[in-house]
Amino acid sequence: MNHFSEKLLTWYDIHQRQLPWRADPHPYYILVSEFMLQQTRMETVLPYYHRFIEALPTIEQLASASEEQLLKLWEGLGYYRRVKNLHQTAQLIVAEHGGIVPSDPEVLKRFPGIGDYVAGAIASTAYQVKVSAIDGNVLRILSRLYCNEDDLSRAGPKRDLQSKLLALLPTERVGDFNQALMELGALVCLPNARPLCETCPVSADCCAYQTADPLDFPRKKDRRKVPVHLKTVLVVRSEEAVLVEPFGPGLLEGLASFPMKEGHLSPADIKALYPEAIISSLGPARHVFSHLKWDMIGYQVLLAEPEADWTPLSRLDRLSFPTALAVYRSSLEGSVSP
DNA sequence: ATCCGGTCTA
DNA sequence: TAGACCGGAT
Ligand code: SF4
């Protein structure tokens, strides 16, 4: 074991958070947790993980689960493509690998939703294969350890840092080493605040701490400002039921939605669409995605009689709505708005 | 209001 | 390789 990994693992043994997939690192648990942890914080993932594993304790049960159940288990977690990919990956593993999660990173990367990072994380954490697992935390630490000023969204600089990391990998406890690096990024080498270098186990090896300012690393890329889309959300309902339609291809694909019109429509516009209805405002709401914003207003459109294809309010909780529509979804809790 | 983050697609 | 994809923390 080299000096760097020795210090890191000693720190990890003391400071690691107790996590369900660490207590029992069964490959299926690692698979599920790594899909959830893509783009998503640990604290957010935990309750979802518990519910998911309780509902689907084995990869065979996941493989044969319904789309509706899976979407419900993922509701609010975001990046809903992940759960479709996880489902397909589980089905492929059951059909082609006897339900055993493969240990070869190159094999893992052929499954949908598994890229460089997740392949490395599963192989090293579940099987101790000696590969790196570079997520955003690790990339940030590496940029600081080596005072790397390159644009890390590009492949070349990323490869440079990966090769430096490979030289640090221990021959034993590779999975713990990768987990320890990510844990250090989450608990000490912080992304949005000054890192806690005084308590960092590898500060003696850190270029940024010893010779520069850690806050200057990694280099930030200037964020493109995102376009704003005006939307009007129509909660078309009776006392007993509501009109629900799924999002089409692309953003929030497959999740439940209400009819949405481009632009901000006036009550008179709504009245023209639904002459028989009682129109009332549900107020404004905004939602920010990475690449666009929705600036929404909502109306309740109350009709005396529901159409046959509307969803009874009693069955609404089976559907999965995105967080973007939380305000309008919650208007259906309790009684009809005034 | 701004920052953060893996994979896939074009 | 830039842009699409989501929600939460600060
Ligand atoms: S010394 Fe500071 S900047 Fe360097 S790795 Fe540790 S926490 Fe990060």
XYZ file of C-alpha atoms (C1' of nucleotides) and ligand atoms in Angstrom:
366
model
C 0.000 0.000 0.000
C 1.450 3.375 -0.957
C 1.718 6.365 1.335
C -1.147 8.334 -0.181
C -3.670 5.503 -0.083
C -2.571 4.582 3.432
C -3.380 8.032 4.735
C -6.629 8.210 2.800
C -7.866 4.778 3.907
C -6.987 5.432 7.538
C -9.056 8.621 7.381
C -11.883 6.748 5.647
C -11.969 4.011 8.286
C -12.689 6.657 10.906
C -14.828 9.191 9.049
C -16.873 7.315 6.478
C -20.638 7.647 6.662
C -22.522 4.454 7.322
C -24.495 3.685 4.182
C -26.745 0.734 3.418
C -24.759 -0.349 0.351
C -21.540 -0.104 2.351
C -22.893 -2.267 5.162
C -23.793 -4.897 2.539
C -21.975 -4.221 -0.743
C -23.949 -6.754 -2.775
C -23.404 -5.945 -6.484
C -27.144 -5.359 -6.988
C -27.176 -2.785 -4.183
C -24.133 -1.076 -5.656
C -25.790 -1.062 -9.073
C -28.961 0.589 -7.787
C -27.126 3.096 -5.594
C -24.756 4.148 -8.378
C -27.623 4.779 -10.791
C -29.303 6.918 -8.147
C -26.124 8.758 -7.225
C -25.535 10.003 -10.760
C -26.097 13.778 -10.585
C -27.741 13.391 -7.198
C -26.600 13.985 -3.640
C -26.280 11.224 -1.084
C -28.826 12.743 1.336
C -31.373 12.969 -1.459
C -30.754 9.400 -2.584
C -31.000 7.643 0.792
C -34.794 7.579 1.270
C -35.284 6.648 -2.369
C -32.744 3.843 -2.034
C -34.436 2.351 1.013
C -37.847 2.400 -0.648
C -36.465 0.970 -3.868
C -34.642 -1.959 -2.284
C -37.559 -2.713 -0.014
C -39.898 -2.869 -3.018
C -37.447 -4.685 -5.305
C -34.935 -6.627 -3.205
C -33.438 -8.607 -6.102
C -32.325 -7.882 -9.636
C -34.878 -10.410 -10.924
C -37.701 -8.450 -9.284
C -36.368 -5.233 -10.759
C -36.162 -6.825 -14.193
C -39.825 -7.867 -14.080
C -41.162 -4.712 -12.407
C -43.663 -2.498 -14.213
C -42.767 0.853 -15.720
C -45.464 2.483 -13.570
C -44.003 1.117 -10.334
C -40.471 2.127 -11.300
C -41.451 5.659 -12.225
C -43.303 5.950 -8.923
C -40.216 4.778 -7.024
C -38.195 7.417 -8.895
C -40.748 10.253 -8.620
C -38.982 13.483 -7.630
C -35.469 12.094 -8.044
C -34.990 13.616 -11.499
C -33.210 12.458 -14.640
C -35.944 9.929 -15.273
C -34.038 8.347 -18.162
C -31.895 6.737 -15.461
C -34.663 4.478 -14.196
C -35.510 3.313 -17.710
C -31.833 2.543 -18.257
C -31.574 0.782 -14.893
C -34.593 -1.328 -15.797
C -33.132 -2.326 -19.170
C -29.743 -3.020 -17.620
C -31.314 -5.301 -15.018
C -33.245 -7.149 -17.733
C -30.061 -7.634 -19.770
C -28.121 -8.857 -16.743
C -30.863 -11.373 -15.911
C -31.254 -12.529 -19.513
C -27.597 -12.673 -20.530
C -25.575 -12.994 -17.308
C -27.735 -15.223 -15.157
C -28.639 -12.314 -12.892
C -25.004 -11.789 -11.876
C -23.793 -8.214 -12.253
C -20.609 -8.443 -14.383
C -17.314 -7.314 -12.862
C -15.513 -6.277 -16.065
C -15.777 -2.492 -16.560
C -15.733 -2.887 -20.342
C -18.692 -5.273 -20.156
C -20.506 -2.980 -17.712
C -20.108 0.019 -20.029
C -22.131 -1.729 -22.733
C -25.285 -1.563 -20.591
C -27.494 1.495 -21.026
C -26.882 4.184 -18.419
C -23.441 2.901 -17.407
C -20.497 5.062 -18.428
C -16.889 5.347 -17.293
C -17.640 6.381 -13.754
C -20.371 3.867 -12.862
C -18.477 1.016 -14.535
C -15.433 1.809 -12.392
C -17.502 2.268 -9.256
C -19.284 -1.087 -9.609
C -16.173 -3.035 -10.625
C -14.030 -1.642 -7.814
C -16.635 -1.382 -5.044
C -18.401 -4.686 -5.609
C -15.515 -6.762 -7.003
C -12.240 -5.025 -6.036
C -11.216 -4.709 -9.693
C -8.285 -2.297 -9.834
C -9.805 0.578 -11.808
C -10.493 4.212 -11.032
C -13.971 5.681 -10.529
C -13.824 9.383 -11.296
C -16.924 11.370 -10.432
C -17.174 15.113 -9.922
C -15.839 14.873 -6.366
C -12.754 12.961 -7.446
C -12.095 15.264 -10.387
C -12.235 18.269 -8.067
C -9.804 16.663 -5.611
C -7.402 15.690 -8.388
C -7.448 19.195 -9.851
C -6.490 20.545 -6.434
C -3.902 17.886 -5.635
C -2.082 18.683 -8.886
C -2.996 22.371 -9.359
C -4.540 21.500 -12.699
C -5.833 24.598 -14.482
C -7.159 22.906 -17.625
C -10.756 22.784 -18.771
C -11.787 19.465 -17.236
C -14.816 19.086 -19.476
C -12.356 18.056 -22.184
C -11.068 14.528 -22.616
C -7.335 15.230 -22.683
C -6.997 16.919 -19.286
C -9.324 14.336 -17.784
C -7.078 11.553 -19.048
C -4.032 13.302 -17.606
C -5.598 13.356 -14.151
C -6.825 9.790 -14.492
C -3.321 8.529 -15.212
C -2.028 10.345 -12.131
C -4.795 8.716 -10.107
C -4.035 5.236 -11.452
C -0.535 5.581 -10.031
C -2.058 6.136 -6.580
C -4.406 3.113 -6.613
C -3.539 0.553 -3.937
C -3.405 -3.148 -4.724
C -5.788 -3.938 -1.883
C -9.031 -2.244 -0.890
C -9.400 -0.564 -4.282
C -13.145 -0.185 -3.756
C -12.641 1.474 -0.392
C -9.991 3.714 -1.917
C -12.379 4.983 -4.587
C -15.163 5.403 -2.058
C -12.753 7.216 0.271
C -11.826 9.705 -2.428
C -15.483 10.457 -3.122
C -16.164 10.701 0.605
C -13.289 13.146 0.986
C -14.823 15.249 -1.778
C -18.210 15.225 -0.073
C -17.009 15.880 3.500
C -13.683 17.747 3.303
C -12.650 18.871 -0.168
C -15.909 20.759 -0.622
C -17.311 22.027 -3.919
C -19.221 25.130 -2.794
C -17.281 26.350 0.202
C -13.699 26.627 1.350
C -12.410 23.061 1.749
C -11.458 21.894 5.238
C -7.781 21.491 4.417
C -6.719 21.596 8.074
C -8.443 18.273 8.624
C -7.585 16.751 5.243
C -5.530 13.536 5.403
C -3.682 14.289 2.152
C -3.003 18.000 2.618
C 0.741 17.330 2.667
C 0.458 16.009 -0.897
C -1.831 18.781 -2.121
C -0.408 21.340 -4.543
C -3.318 23.749 -4.183
C -3.133 23.769 -0.394
C 0.663 23.919 -0.201
C 1.380 26.405 -2.969
C -1.853 28.068 -4.149
C -5.516 28.538 -3.260
C -7.798 25.482 -3.448
C -10.717 27.752 -4.385
C -9.000 28.463 -7.714
C -9.450 24.789 -8.678
C -10.997 23.290 -10.687
C -11.329 25.935 -13.373
C -14.948 27.028 -13.699
C -16.451 27.046 -17.115
C -18.652 30.052 -17.812
C -22.275 29.065 -17.702
C -24.450 29.694 -20.671
C -27.547 31.575 -19.601
C -30.669 29.607 -20.236
C -33.770 30.639 -22.189
C -37.026 31.278 -20.332
C -40.185 29.543 -21.582
C -43.562 30.993 -20.658
C -46.140 28.303 -19.900
C -49.766 28.142 -18.880
C -50.772 25.068 -16.882
C -54.422 24.008 -16.972
C -55.763 21.858 -14.174
C -58.929 20.779 -15.946
C -61.105 18.989 -13.428
C -64.460 18.151 -11.970
C -65.220 17.409 -8.331
C -64.110 13.809 -8.840
C -61.532 13.631 -11.651
C -58.833 15.542 -13.529
C -57.390 15.631 -17.029
C -53.852 14.221 -17.002
C -51.647 13.722 -20.027
C -48.052 12.436 -20.180
C -45.080 14.493 -21.318
C -44.017 13.673 -24.865
C -40.493 12.735 -26.005
C -37.604 14.602 -24.404
C -37.869 16.615 -21.218
C -39.684 14.718 -18.434
C -40.683 12.083 -20.953
C -43.301 9.688 -19.653
C -44.070 11.601 -16.453
C -47.585 12.787 -15.726
C -48.516 16.326 -16.710
C -51.437 18.679 -17.034
C -52.233 20.333 -20.342
C -49.649 23.076 -20.881
C -49.942 25.935 -23.367
C -47.102 28.087 -24.687
C -47.171 31.655 -23.373
C -49.184 33.200 -20.559
C -52.878 32.943 -21.362
C -55.462 35.272 -19.831
C -58.626 34.066 -18.033
C -60.522 35.203 -21.138
C -58.327 32.933 -23.296
C -59.164 30.007 -21.023
C -62.831 30.891 -21.055
C -62.706 30.771 -24.865
C -61.269 27.247 -24.677
C -63.739 26.073 -22.005
C -66.919 28.207 -22.241
C -68.801 26.038 -19.709
C -66.082 26.101 -17.061
C -65.522 28.085 -13.889
C -62.000 29.529 -14.201
C -59.835 30.397 -11.207
C -56.163 31.253 -10.899
C -53.713 28.800 -9.309
C -50.972 31.415 -9.311
C -47.489 31.549 -10.759
C -44.628 29.057 -10.399
C -41.098 28.907 -11.717
C -38.824 25.974 -12.313
C -35.171 26.004 -13.348
C -33.660 23.168 -15.354
C -30.000 23.098 -16.376
C -30.713 24.325 -19.890
C -33.990 26.248 -19.612
C -36.460 27.840 -17.219
C -40.207 27.578 -17.045
C -42.086 30.685 -16.014
C -45.559 29.282 -15.390
C -49.010 30.495 -14.488
C -51.805 28.076 -13.689
C -55.569 27.978 -13.882
C -58.089 25.633 -12.440
C -60.741 24.853 -15.066
C -63.714 23.435 -13.195
C -66.295 21.516 -15.217
C -69.504 19.907 -14.003
C -68.924 16.550 -15.654
C -65.607 14.696 -16.195
C -64.672 13.093 -19.506
C -64.325 9.326 -19.587
C -60.521 9.353 -19.889
C -59.859 11.659 -16.933
C -58.081 10.321 -13.880
C -60.197 9.899 -10.738
C -58.674 11.919 -7.901
C -58.596 8.748 -5.823
C -56.105 7.208 -8.271
C -53.927 10.262 -8.747
C -51.258 9.030 -6.343
C -50.388 6.177 -8.697
C -49.058 8.674 -11.222
C -45.620 10.299 -11.104
C -45.416 14.065 -11.487
C -42.184 16.039 -11.859
C -41.196 18.511 -9.160
C -41.662 21.311 -11.713
C -45.430 20.829 -11.400
C -45.538 20.409 -7.611
C -47.531 23.603 -7.052
C -50.278 22.590 -9.460
C -50.216 18.945 -8.452
C -50.755 19.973 -4.831
C -53.803 22.042 -5.793
C -55.546 18.683 -6.152
C -54.966 17.767 -2.518
C -58.023 18.503 -0.436
C -61.049 20.250 -1.867
C -61.712 22.267 -5.006
C -59.992 25.656 -5.069
C -62.276 28.667 -4.589
C -29.624 33.668 -8.830
C -25.900 30.380 -9.252
C -23.599 26.105 -8.683
C -23.265 21.050 -8.801
C -23.148 16.595 -11.357
C -22.706 11.227 -15.323
C -24.397 9.495 -19.707
C -26.097 9.770 -24.233
C -26.784 11.862 -28.674
C -25.986 14.514 -32.643
C -17.609 17.575 -27.975
C -21.564 20.667 -26.901
C -25.962 20.297 -25.369
C -29.942 17.718 -23.250
C -31.410 15.988 -19.085
C -33.445 17.305 -13.235
C -33.691 18.722 -8.441
C -31.658 20.594 -4.365
C -28.168 23.382 -1.691
C -26.368 27.723 -0.856
S -5.726 19.864 1.195
Fe -7.624 20.958 0.871
S -7.698 21.287 -1.313
Fe -6.165 19.741 -0.982
S -7.247 17.825 -1.220
Fe -7.304 18.311 0.961
S -9.192 19.448 1.250
Fe -8.798 19.407 -0.939
